[in-house]
PDB file of C-alpha atoms in Angstrom:
ATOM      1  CA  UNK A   1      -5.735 -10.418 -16.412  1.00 94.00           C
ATOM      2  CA  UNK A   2      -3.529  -8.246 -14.709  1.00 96.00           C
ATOM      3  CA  UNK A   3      -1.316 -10.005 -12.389  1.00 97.00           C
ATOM      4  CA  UNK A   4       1.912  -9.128 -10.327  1.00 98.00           C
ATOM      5  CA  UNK A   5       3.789 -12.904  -9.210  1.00 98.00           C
ATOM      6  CA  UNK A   6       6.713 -12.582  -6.608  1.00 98.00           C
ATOM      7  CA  UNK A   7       8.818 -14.938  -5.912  1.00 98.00           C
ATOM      8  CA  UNK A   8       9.199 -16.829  -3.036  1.00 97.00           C
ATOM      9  CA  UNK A   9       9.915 -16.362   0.545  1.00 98.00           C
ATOM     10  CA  UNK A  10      13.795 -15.976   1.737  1.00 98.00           C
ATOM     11  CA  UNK A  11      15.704 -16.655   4.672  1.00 98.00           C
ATOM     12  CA  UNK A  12      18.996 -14.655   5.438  1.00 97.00           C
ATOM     13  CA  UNK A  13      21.689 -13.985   7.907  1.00 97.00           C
ATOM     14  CA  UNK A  14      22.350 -10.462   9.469  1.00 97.00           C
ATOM     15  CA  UNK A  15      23.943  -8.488   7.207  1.00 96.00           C
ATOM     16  CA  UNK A  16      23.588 -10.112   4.173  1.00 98.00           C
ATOM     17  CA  UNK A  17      21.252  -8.742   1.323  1.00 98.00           C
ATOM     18  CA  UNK A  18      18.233  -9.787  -0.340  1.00 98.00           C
ATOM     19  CA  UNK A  19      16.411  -9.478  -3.944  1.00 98.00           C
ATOM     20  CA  UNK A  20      12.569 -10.370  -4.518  1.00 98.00           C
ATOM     21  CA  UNK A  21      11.522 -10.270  -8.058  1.00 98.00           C
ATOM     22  CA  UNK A  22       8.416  -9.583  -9.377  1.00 98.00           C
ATOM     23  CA  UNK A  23       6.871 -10.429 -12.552  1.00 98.00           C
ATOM     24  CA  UNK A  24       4.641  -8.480 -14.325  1.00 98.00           C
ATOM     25  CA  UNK A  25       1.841  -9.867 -16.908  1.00 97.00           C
ATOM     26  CA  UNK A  26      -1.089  -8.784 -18.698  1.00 97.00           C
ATOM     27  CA  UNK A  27      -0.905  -5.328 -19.312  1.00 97.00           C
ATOM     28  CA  UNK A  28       2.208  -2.832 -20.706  1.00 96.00           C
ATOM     29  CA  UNK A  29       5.291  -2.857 -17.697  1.00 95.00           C
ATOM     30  CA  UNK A  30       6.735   0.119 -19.135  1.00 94.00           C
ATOM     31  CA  UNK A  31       3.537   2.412 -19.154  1.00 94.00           C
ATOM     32  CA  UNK A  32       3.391   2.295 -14.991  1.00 96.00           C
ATOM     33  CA  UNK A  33       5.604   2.988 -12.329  1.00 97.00           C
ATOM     34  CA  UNK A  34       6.077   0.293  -9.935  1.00 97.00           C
ATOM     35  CA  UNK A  35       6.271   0.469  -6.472  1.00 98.00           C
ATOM     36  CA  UNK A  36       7.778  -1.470  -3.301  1.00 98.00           C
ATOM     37  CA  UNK A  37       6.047  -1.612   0.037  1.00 98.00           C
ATOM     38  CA  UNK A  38       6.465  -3.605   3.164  1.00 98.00           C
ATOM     39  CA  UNK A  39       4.839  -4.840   6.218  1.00 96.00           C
ATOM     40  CA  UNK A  40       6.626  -5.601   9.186  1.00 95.00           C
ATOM     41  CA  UNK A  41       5.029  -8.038  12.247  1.00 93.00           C
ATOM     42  CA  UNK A  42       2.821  -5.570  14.263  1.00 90.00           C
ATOM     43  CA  UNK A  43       3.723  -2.526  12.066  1.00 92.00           C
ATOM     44  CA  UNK A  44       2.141  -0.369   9.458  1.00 94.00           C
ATOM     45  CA  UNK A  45       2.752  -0.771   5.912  1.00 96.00           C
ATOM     46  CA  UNK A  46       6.015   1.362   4.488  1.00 97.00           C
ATOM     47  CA  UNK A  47       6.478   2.248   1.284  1.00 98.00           C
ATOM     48  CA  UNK A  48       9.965   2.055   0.280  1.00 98.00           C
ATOM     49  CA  UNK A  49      10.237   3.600  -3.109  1.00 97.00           C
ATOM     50  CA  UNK A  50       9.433   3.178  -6.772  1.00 97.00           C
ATOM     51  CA  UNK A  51      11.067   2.947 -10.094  1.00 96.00           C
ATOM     52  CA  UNK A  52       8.848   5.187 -13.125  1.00 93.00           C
ATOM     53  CA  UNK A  53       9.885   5.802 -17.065  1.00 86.00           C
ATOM     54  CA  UNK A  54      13.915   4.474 -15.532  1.00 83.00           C
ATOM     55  CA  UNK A  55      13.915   6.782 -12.595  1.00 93.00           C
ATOM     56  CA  UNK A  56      13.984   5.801  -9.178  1.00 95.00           C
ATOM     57  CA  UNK A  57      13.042   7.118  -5.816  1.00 95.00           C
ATOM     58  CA  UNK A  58      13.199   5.614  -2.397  1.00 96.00           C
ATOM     59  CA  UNK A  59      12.290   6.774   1.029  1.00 96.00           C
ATOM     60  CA  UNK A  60      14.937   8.349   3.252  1.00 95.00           C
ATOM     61  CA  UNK A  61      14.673   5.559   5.551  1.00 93.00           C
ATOM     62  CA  UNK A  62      15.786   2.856   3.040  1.00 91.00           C
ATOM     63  CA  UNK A  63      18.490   5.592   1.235  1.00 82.00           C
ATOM     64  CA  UNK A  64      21.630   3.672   0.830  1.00 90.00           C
ATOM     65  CA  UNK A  65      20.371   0.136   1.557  1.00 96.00           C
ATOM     66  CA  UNK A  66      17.782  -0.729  -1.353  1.00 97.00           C
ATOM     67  CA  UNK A  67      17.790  -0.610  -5.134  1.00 97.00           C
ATOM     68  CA  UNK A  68      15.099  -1.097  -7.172  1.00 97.00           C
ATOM     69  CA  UNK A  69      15.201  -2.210 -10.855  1.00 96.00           C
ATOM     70  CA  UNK A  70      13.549  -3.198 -13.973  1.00 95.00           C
ATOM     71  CA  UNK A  71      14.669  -5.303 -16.355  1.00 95.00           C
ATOM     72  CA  UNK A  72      11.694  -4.692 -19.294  1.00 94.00           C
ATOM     73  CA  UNK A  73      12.546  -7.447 -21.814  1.00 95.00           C
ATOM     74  CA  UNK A  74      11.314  -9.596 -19.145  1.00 97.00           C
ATOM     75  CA  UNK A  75       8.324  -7.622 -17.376  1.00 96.00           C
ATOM     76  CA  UNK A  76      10.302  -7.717 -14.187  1.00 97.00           C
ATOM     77  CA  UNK A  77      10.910  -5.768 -11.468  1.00 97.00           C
ATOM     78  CA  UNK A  78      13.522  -6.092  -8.763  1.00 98.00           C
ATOM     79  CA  UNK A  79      14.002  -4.720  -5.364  1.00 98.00           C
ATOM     80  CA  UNK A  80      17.193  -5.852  -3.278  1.00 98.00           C
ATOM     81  CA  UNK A  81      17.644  -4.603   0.230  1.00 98.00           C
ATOM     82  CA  UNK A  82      21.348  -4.882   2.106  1.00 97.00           C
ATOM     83  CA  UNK A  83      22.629  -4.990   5.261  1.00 96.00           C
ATOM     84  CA  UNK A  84      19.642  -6.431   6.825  1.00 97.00           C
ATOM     85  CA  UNK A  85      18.696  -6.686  10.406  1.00 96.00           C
ATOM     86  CA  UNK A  86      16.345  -8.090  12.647  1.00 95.00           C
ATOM     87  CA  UNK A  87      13.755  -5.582  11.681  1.00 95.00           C
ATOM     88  CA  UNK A  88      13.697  -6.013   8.506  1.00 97.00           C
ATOM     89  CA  UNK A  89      11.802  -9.365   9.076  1.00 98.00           C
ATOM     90  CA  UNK A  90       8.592  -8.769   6.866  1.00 98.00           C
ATOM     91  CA  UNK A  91       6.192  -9.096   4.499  1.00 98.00           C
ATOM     92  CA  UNK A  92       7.643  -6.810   1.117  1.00 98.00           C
ATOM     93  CA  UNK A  93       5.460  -6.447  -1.660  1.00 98.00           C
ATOM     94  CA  UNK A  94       5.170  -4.572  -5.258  1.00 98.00           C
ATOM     95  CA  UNK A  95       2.427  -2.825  -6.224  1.00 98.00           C
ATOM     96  CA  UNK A  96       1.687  -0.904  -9.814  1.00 98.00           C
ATOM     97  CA  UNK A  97       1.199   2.924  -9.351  1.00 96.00           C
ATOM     98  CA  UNK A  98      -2.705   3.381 -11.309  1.00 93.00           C
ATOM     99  CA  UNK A  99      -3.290   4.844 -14.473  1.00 89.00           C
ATOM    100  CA  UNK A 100      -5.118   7.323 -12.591  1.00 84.00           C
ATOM    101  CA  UNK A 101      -2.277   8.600 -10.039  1.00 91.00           C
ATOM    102  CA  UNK A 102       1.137   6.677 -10.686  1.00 91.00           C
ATOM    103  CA  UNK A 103       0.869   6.963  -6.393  1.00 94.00           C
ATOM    104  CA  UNK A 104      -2.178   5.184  -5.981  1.00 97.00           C
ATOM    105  CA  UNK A 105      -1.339   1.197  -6.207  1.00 97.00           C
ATOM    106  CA  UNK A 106      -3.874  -0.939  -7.823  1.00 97.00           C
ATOM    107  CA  UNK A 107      -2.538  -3.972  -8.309  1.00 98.00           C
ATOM    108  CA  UNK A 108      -0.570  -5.715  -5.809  1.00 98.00           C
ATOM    109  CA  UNK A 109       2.013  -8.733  -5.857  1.00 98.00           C
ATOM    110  CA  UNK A 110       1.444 -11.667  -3.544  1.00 98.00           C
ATOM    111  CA  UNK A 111       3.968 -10.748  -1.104  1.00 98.00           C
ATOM    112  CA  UNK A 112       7.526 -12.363  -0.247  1.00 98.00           C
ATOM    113  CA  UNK A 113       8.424 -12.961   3.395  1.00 98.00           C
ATOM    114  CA  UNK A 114      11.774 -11.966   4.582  1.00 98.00           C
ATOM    115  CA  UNK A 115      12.853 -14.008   7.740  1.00 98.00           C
ATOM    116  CA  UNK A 116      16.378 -12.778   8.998  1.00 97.00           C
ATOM    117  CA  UNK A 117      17.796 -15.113  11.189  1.00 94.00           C
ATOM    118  CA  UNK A 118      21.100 -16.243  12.519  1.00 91.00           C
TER     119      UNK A 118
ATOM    120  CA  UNK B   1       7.076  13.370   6.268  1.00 95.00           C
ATOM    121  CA  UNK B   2       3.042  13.363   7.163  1.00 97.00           C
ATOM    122  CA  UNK B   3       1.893  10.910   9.451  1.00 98.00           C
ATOM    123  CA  UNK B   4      -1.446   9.195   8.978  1.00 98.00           C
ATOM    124  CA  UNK B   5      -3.369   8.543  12.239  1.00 98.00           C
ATOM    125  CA  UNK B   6      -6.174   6.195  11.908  1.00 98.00           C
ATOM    126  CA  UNK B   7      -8.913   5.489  14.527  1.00 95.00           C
ATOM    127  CA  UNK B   8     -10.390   3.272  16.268  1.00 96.00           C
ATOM    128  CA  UNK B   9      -7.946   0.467  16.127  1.00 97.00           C
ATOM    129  CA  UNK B  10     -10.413  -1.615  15.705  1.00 97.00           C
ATOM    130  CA  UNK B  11     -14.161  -2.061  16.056  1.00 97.00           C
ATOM    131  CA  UNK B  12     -16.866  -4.293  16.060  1.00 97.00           C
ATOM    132  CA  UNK B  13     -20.065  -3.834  14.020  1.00 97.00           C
ATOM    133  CA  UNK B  14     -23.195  -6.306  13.532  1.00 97.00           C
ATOM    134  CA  UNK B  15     -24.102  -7.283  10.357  1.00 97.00           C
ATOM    135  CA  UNK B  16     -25.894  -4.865   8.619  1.00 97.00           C
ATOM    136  CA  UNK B  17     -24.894  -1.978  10.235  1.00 98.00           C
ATOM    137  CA  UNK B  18     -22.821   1.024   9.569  1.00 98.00           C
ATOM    138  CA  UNK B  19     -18.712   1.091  10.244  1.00 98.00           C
ATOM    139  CA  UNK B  20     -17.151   4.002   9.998  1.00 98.00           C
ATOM    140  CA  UNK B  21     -13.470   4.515  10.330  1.00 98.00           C
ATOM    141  CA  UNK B  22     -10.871   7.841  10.543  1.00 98.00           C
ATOM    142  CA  UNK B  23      -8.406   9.145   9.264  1.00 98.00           C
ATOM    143  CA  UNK B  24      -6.314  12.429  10.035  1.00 98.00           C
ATOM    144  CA  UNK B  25      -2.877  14.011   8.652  1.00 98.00           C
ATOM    145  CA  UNK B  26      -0.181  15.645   9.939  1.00 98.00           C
ATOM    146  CA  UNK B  27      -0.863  18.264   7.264  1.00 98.00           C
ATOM    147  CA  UNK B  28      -3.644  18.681   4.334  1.00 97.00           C
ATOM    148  CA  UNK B  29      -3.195  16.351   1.401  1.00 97.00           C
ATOM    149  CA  UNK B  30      -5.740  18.778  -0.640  1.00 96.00           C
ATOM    150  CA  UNK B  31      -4.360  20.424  -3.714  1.00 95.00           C
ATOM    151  CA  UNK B  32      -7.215  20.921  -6.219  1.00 94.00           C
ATOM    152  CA  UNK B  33      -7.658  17.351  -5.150  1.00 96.00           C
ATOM    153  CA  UNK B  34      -7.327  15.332  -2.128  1.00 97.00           C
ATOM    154  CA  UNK B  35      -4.509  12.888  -2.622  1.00 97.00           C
ATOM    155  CA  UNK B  36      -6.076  10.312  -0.330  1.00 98.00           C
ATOM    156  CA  UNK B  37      -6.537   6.148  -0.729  1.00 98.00           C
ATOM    157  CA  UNK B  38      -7.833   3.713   1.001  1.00 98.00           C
ATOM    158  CA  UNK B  39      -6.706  -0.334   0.948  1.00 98.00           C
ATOM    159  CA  UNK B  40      -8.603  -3.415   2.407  1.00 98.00           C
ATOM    160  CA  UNK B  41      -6.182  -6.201   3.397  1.00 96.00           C
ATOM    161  CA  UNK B  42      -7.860  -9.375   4.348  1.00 95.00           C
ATOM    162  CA  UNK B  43      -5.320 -11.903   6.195  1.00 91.00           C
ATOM    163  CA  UNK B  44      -3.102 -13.858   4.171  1.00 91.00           C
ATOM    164  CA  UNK B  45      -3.885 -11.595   1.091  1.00 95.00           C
ATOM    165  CA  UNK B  46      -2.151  -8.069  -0.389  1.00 96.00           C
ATOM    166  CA  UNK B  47      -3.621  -4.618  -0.019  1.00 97.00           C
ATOM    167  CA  UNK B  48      -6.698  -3.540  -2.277  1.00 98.00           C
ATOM    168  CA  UNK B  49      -7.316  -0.444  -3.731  1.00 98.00           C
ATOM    169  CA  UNK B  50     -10.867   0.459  -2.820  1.00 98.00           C
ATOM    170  CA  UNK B  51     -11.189   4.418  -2.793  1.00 98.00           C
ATOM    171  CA  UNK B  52      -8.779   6.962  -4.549  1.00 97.00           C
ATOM    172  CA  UNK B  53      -9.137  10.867  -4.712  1.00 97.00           C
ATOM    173  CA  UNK B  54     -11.030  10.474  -1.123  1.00 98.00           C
ATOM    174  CA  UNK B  55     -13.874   9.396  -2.302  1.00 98.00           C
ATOM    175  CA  UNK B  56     -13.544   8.203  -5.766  1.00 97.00           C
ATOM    176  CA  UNK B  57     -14.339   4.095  -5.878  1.00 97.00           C
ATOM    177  CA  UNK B  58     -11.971   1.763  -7.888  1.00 97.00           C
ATOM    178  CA  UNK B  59     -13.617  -0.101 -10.707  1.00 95.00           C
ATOM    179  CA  UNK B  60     -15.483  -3.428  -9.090  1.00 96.00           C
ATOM    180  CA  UNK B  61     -15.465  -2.225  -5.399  1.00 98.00           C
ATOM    181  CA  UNK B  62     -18.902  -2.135  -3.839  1.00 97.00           C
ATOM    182  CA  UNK B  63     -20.709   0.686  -3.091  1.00 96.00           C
ATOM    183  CA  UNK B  64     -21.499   0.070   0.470  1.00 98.00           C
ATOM    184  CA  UNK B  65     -17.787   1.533   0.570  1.00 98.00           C
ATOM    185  CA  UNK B  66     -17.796   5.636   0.721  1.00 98.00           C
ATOM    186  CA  UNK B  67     -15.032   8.017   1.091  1.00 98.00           C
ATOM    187  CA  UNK B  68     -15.112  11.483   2.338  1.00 98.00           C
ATOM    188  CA  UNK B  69     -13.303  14.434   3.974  1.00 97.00           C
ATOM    189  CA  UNK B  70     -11.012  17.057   2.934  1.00 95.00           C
ATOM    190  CA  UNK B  71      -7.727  18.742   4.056  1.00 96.00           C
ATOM    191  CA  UNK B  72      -7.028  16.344   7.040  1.00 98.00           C
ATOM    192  CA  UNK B  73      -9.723  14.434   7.864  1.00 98.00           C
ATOM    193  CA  UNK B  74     -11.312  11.805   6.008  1.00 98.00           C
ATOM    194  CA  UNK B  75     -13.460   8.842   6.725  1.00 98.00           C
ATOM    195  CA  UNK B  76     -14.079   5.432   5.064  1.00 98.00           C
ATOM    196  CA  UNK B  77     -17.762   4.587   5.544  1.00 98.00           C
ATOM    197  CA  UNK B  78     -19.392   0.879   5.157  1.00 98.00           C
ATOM    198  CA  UNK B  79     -22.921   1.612   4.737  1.00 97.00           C
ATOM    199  CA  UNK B  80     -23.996  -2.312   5.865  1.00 97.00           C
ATOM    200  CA  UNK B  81     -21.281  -4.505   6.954  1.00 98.00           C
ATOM    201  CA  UNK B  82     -21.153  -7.850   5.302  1.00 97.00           C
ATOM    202  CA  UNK B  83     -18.854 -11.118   6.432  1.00 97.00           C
ATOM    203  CA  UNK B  84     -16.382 -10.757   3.491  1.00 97.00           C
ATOM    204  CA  UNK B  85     -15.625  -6.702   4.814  1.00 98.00           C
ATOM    205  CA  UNK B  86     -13.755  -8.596   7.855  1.00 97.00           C
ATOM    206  CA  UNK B  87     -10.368  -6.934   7.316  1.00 97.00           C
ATOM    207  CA  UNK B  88      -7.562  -4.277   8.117  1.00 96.00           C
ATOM    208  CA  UNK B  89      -8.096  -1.016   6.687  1.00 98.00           C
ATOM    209  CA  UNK B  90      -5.679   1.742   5.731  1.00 98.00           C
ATOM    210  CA  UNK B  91      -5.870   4.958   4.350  1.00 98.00           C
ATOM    211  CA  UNK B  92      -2.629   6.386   2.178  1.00 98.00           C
ATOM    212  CA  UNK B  93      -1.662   9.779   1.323  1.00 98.00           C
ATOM    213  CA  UNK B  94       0.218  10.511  -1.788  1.00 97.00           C
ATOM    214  CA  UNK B  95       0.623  14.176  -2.004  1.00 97.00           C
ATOM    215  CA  UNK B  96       4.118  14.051  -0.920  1.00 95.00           C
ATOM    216  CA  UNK B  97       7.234  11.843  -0.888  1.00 93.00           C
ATOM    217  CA  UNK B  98       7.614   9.625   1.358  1.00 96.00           C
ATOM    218  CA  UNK B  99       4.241   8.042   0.736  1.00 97.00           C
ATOM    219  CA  UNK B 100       2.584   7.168   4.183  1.00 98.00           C
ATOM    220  CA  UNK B 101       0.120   5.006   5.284  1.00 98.00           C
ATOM    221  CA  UNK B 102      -2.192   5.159   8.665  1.00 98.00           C
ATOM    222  CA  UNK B 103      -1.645   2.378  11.030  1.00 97.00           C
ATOM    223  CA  UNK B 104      -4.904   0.242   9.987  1.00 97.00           C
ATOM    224  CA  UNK B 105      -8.098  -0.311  11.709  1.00 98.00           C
ATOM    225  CA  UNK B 106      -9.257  -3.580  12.344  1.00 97.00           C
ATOM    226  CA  UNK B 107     -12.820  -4.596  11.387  1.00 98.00           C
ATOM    227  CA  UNK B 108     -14.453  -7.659  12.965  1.00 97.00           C
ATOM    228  CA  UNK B 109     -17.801  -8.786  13.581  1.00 97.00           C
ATOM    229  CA  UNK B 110     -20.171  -8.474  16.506  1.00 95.00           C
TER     230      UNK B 110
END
């Protein structure tokens, strides 16, 4: 079946950067965008961009801090956030953009928590 | 960037019975279609897709679940509330980038 698996929750210091993977099985990677979204403590969920046919795009509020990759020989995607701060404690996940609107996501990771913490 | 304002918060609805929930834009999402989703997230779990296009269901969701509305204001409709609908529920636009979601409305029991 078709199954997103992240891997698994991370602690870091201010400032330093983080990378949650997440693997991809049971249907073609390359034929669907993926996409990253987050939910912080008490907040709404935030998309924070998506990588599609080797392009990228992120949200302006994440410009400059997070990269998001694929590597396809291994169904993976990546998405690595720097500089992070106290608010950027949360829940991230990936999601696959549908067949029917590479937008819509219908199929979502597990979720990795982010703790930053001195 | 269009902000998504869900309401109520949160409500309480006796088995059975109807819930209906809201959902307004900043600006319409309608361009021949209405780029509109909504997501169930139970606690502990990810997002689900349950309704795309407005009112278009995803494969496997029950159709107790109904979307409607157009332009900027839309409404996810459970036609008779069952235990396993206890969730948050957000709606998503995706007509333009950044996609944004609506702050969630909380569905409990009575």
């Amino acid at each position: 079946q078709v199954q997103l698996v992240q891997s698994g929750a991370e602690v870091k210091k201010p400032g330093a950067s983080v990378k949650v993977s997440c693997k991809a099985s049971g249907y073609t990677f390359t034929s669907f965008p993926m996409h990253w979204v987050r939910r912080a403590p008490g907040q709404r969920l935030q998309w924070m961009g998506w990588s599609n046919n080797g392009n990228t795009k992120y949200s302006q509020e994440f410009q400059g801090r997070v990269s998001i990759t694929r590597d396809t020989s291994a169904s993976t995607a990546y998405m690595e956030l720097s500089s992070l701060r106290s608010e950027d404690m949360a829940v991230y996940y990936c999601a696959r953009g549908a067949a029917s609107n590479g937008y819509v996501m219908d199929v979502w990771g597990q979720g990795t928590t982010v703790t930053v913490s001195s | 960037d269009i902000v998504m304002t869900q309401s109520p918060d949160s409500l309480a609805v006796s088995l059975g019975e109807r819930a209906t929930i809201n959902c307004k834009s900043s600006q319409s999402v309608l361009y021949s279609f209405n780029y509109l989703a909504w997501y169930q997230q139970k606690p502990g779990q990810p997002p689900k897709l349950l309704i795309y296009w407005a009112s278009t269901r995803e494969s496997g969701v029950p159709d107790r679940f109904s979307g409607s509305g157009s332009e900027t204001d839309f409404t996810l409709t459970i036609s008779s509330l069952q235990a396993e609908d206890v969730a948050i529920y957000y709606c998503q636009q995706y007509y333009s980038s950044p996609l944004t979601f609506g702050g969630g409305t909380k569905v409990e029991i009575k």
